[in-house]
CSV table of C-alpha atoms in Angstrom, one decimal:
chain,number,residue,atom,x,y,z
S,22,UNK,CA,0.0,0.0,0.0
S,23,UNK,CA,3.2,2.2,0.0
S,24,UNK,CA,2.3,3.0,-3.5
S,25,UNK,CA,-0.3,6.0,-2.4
S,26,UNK,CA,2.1,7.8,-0.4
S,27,UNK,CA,5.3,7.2,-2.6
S,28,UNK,CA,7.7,10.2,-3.0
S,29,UNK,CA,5.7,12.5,-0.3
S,30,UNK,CA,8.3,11.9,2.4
S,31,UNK,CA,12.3,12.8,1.0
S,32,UNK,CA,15.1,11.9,2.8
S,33,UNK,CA,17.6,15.0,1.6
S,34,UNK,CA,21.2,15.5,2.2
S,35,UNK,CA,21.9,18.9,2.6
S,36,UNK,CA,25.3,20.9,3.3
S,37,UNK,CA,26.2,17.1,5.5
S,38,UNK,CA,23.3,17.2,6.9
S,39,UNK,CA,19.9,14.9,7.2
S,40,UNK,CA,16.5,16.2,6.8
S,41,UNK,CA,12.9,14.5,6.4
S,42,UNK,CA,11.3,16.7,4.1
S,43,UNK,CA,7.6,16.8,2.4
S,44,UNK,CA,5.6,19.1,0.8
S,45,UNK,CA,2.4,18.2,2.5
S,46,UNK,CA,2.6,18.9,6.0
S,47,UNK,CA,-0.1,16.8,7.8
S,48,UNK,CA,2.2,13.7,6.6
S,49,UNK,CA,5.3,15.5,8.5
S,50,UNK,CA,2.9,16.0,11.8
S,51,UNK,CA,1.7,12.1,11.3
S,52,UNK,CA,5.8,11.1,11.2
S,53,UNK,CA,6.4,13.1,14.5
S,54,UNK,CA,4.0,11.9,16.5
S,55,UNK,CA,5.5,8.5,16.0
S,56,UNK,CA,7.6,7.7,19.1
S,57,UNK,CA,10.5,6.0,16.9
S,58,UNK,CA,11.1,9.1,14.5
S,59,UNK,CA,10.5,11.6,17.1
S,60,UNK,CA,13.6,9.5,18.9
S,61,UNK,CA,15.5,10.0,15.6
S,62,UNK,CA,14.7,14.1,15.3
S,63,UNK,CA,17.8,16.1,16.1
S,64,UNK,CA,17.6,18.1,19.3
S,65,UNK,CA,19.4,21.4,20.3
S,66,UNK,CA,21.7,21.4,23.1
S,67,UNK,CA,19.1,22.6,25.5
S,68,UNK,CA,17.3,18.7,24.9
S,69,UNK,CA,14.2,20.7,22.8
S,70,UNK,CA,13.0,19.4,19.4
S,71,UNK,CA,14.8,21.5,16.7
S,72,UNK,CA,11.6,23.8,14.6
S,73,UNK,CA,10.0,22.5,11.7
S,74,UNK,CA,11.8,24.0,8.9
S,75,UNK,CA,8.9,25.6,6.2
S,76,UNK,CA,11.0,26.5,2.6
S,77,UNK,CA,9.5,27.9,-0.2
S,78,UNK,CA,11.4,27.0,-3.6
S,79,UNK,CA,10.3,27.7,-7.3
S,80,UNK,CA,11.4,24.6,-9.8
S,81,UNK,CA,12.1,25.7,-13.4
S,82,UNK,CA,11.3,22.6,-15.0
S,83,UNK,CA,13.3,21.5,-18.0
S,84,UNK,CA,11.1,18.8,-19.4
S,85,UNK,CA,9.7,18.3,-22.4
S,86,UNK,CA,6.4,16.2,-22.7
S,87,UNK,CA,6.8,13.0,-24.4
S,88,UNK,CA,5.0,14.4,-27.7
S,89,UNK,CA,7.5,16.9,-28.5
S,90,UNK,CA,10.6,14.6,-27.4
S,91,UNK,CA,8.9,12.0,-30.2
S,92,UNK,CA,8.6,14.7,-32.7
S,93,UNK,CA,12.5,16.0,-32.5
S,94,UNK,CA,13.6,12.3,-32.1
S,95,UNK,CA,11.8,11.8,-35.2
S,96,UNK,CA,12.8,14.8,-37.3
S,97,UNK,CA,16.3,15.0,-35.9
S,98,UNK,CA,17.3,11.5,-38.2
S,99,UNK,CA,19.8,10.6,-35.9
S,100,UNK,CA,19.8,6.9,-34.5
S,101,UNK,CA,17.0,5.5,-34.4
S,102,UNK,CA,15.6,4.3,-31.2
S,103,UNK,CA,14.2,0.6,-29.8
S,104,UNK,CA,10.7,1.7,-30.7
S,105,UNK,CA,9.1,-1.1,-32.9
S,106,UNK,CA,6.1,0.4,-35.0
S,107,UNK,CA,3.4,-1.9,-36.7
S,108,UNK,CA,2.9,-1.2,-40.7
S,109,UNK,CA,0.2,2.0,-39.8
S,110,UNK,CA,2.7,3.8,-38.1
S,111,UNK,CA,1.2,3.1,-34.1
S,112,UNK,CA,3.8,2.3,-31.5
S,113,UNK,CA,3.5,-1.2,-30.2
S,114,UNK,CA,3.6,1.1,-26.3
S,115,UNK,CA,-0.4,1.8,-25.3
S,116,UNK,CA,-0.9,5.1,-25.9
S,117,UNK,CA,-2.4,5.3,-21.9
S,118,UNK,CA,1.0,4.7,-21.0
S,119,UNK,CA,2.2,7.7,-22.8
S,120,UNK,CA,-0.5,9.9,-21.3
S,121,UNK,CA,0.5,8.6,-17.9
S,122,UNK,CA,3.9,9.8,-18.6
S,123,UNK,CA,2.5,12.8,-19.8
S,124,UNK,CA,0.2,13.6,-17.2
S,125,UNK,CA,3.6,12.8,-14.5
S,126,UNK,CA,5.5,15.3,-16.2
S,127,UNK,CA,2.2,18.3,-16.3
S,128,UNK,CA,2.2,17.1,-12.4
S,129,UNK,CA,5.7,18.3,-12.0
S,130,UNK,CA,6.1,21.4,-14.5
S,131,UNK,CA,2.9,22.8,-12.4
S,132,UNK,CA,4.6,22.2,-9.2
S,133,UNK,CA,6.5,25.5,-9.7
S,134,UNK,CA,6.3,26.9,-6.0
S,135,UNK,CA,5.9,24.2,-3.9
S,136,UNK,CA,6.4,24.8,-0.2
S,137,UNK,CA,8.3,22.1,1.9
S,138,UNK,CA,8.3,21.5,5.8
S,139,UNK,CA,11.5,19.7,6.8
S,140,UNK,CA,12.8,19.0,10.4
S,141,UNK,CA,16.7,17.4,11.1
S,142,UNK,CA,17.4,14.1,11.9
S,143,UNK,CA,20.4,12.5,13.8
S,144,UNK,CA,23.2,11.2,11.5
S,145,UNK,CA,23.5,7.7,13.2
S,146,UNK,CA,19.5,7.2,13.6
S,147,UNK,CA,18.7,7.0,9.6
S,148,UNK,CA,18.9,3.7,9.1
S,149,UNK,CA,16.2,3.3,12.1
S,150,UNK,CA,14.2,6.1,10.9
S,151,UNK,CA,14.0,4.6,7.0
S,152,UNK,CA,13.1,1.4,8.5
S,153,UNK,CA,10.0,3.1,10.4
S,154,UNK,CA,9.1,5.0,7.4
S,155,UNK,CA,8.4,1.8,5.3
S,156,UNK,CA,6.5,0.3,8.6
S,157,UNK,CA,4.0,3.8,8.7
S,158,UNK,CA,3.9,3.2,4.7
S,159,UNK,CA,5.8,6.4,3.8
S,160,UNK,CA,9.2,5.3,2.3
S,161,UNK,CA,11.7,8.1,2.3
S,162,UNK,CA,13.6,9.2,-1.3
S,163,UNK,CA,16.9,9.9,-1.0
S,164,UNK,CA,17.9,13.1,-2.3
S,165,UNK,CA,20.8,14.9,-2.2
S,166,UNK,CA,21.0,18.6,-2.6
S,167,UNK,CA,24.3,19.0,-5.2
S,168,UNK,CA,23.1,22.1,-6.3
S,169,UNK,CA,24.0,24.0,-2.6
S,170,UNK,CA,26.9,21.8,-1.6
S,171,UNK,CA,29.8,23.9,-0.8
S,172,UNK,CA,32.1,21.4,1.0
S,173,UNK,CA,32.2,19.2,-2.2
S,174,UNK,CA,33.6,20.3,-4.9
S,175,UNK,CA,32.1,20.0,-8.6
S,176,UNK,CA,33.3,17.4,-11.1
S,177,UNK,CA,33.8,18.7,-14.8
S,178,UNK,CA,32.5,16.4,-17.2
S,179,UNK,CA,32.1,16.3,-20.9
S,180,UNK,CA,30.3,14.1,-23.0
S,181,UNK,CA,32.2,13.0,-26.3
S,182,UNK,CA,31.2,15.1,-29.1
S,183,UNK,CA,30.0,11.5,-30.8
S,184,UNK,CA,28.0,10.5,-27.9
S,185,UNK,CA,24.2,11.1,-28.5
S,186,UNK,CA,21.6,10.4,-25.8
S,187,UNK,CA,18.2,9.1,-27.0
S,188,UNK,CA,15.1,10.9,-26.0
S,189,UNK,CA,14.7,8.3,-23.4
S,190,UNK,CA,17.7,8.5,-21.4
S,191,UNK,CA,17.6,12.7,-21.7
S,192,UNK,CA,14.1,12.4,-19.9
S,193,UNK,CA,15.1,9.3,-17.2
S,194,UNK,CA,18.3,12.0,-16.3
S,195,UNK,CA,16.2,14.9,-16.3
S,196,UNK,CA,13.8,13.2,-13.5
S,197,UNK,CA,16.5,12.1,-11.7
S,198,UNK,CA,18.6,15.4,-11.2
S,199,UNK,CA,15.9,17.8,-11.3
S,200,UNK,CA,15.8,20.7,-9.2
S,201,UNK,CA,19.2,20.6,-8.4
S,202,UNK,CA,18.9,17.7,-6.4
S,203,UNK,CA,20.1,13.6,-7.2
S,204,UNK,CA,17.0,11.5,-6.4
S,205,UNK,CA,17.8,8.0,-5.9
S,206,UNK,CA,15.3,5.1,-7.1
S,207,UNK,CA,13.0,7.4,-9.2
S,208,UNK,CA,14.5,5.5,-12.3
């Protein structure tokens, strides 16, 4: 039954540190009021509950819907893709499937504010706290915030000029380092 509340909960990794993060806040006051993760919350050296932490961040979406990635795949001639067509032209995918991509991908674009509640968690309780997460039926993403990392420094990296990725693989790495942030098992 996790698949109703999938991706509301984020485990991020931000500047070394651990938060719980979600855009819908009654699931963050339903985590805390869980004895285990309320254990795992970090607490301030006076024994209190660090505050919820409420962000507001716009997401400039870079992602094409399906249609249009089709279209320039199509027109662009370059290598031809693992799509097997019948004699009228249909694609042997169900078009539902494509408007299921599609309508993920209007989900996400008009997510442009969103507003997130976070709170800290203790470094050496996440293992515990992920393991409590999938028994309340809100698995955590992992996340990690590369965008505001100042203690690591970037990596340079250049495709070859002969590599070219297929429509496919541009969308899977678009979802999966979106917003400035690594999500781990979104592909």
């Amino acid at each position: 039954l996790c698949t109703v509340s999938y991706g509301k909960v984020k485990l991020v990794l931000k500047h070394n540190r651990y938060f719980v993060e979600s855009s819908h806040p009654d699931v963050i006051q339903h985590l805390l009021q869980d004895p285990v993760i309320r254990e795992c919350r970090l607490r301030n050296s006076e024994g209190e509950a660090t505050e919820l932490i409420t962000e507001t961040f716009t997401s400039k979406s870079a992602h094409l819907p399906l249609s249009q990635i089709s279209k320039t795949a199509e027109s662009s001639g370059g290598p031809s893709t693992s799509r097997v067509t019948d004699p009228q032209g249909k694609s042997d995918i169900p078009m539902d499937l494509f408007d299921f991509y599609e309508q993920m991908d209007k989900d996400e674009e008009e997510e442009e504010e969103t507003q997130t509640v976070s709170f800290e968690v203790k470094q050496e309780m996440i293992e515990e706290l992920q393991k409590r997460c999938i028994h309340l039926e809100y698995p955590l993403l992992a996340e990690y915030d590369f965008r505001n990392d100042s203690v690591n420094p970037d990596i340079n990296i250049d495709l070859k000029p002969t590599a070219v990725l297929r429509p496919y693989q541009e969308k899977s790495l678009r979802k999966m380092f979106g917003n400035g942030r690594a999500r781990s098992g979104v592909i």
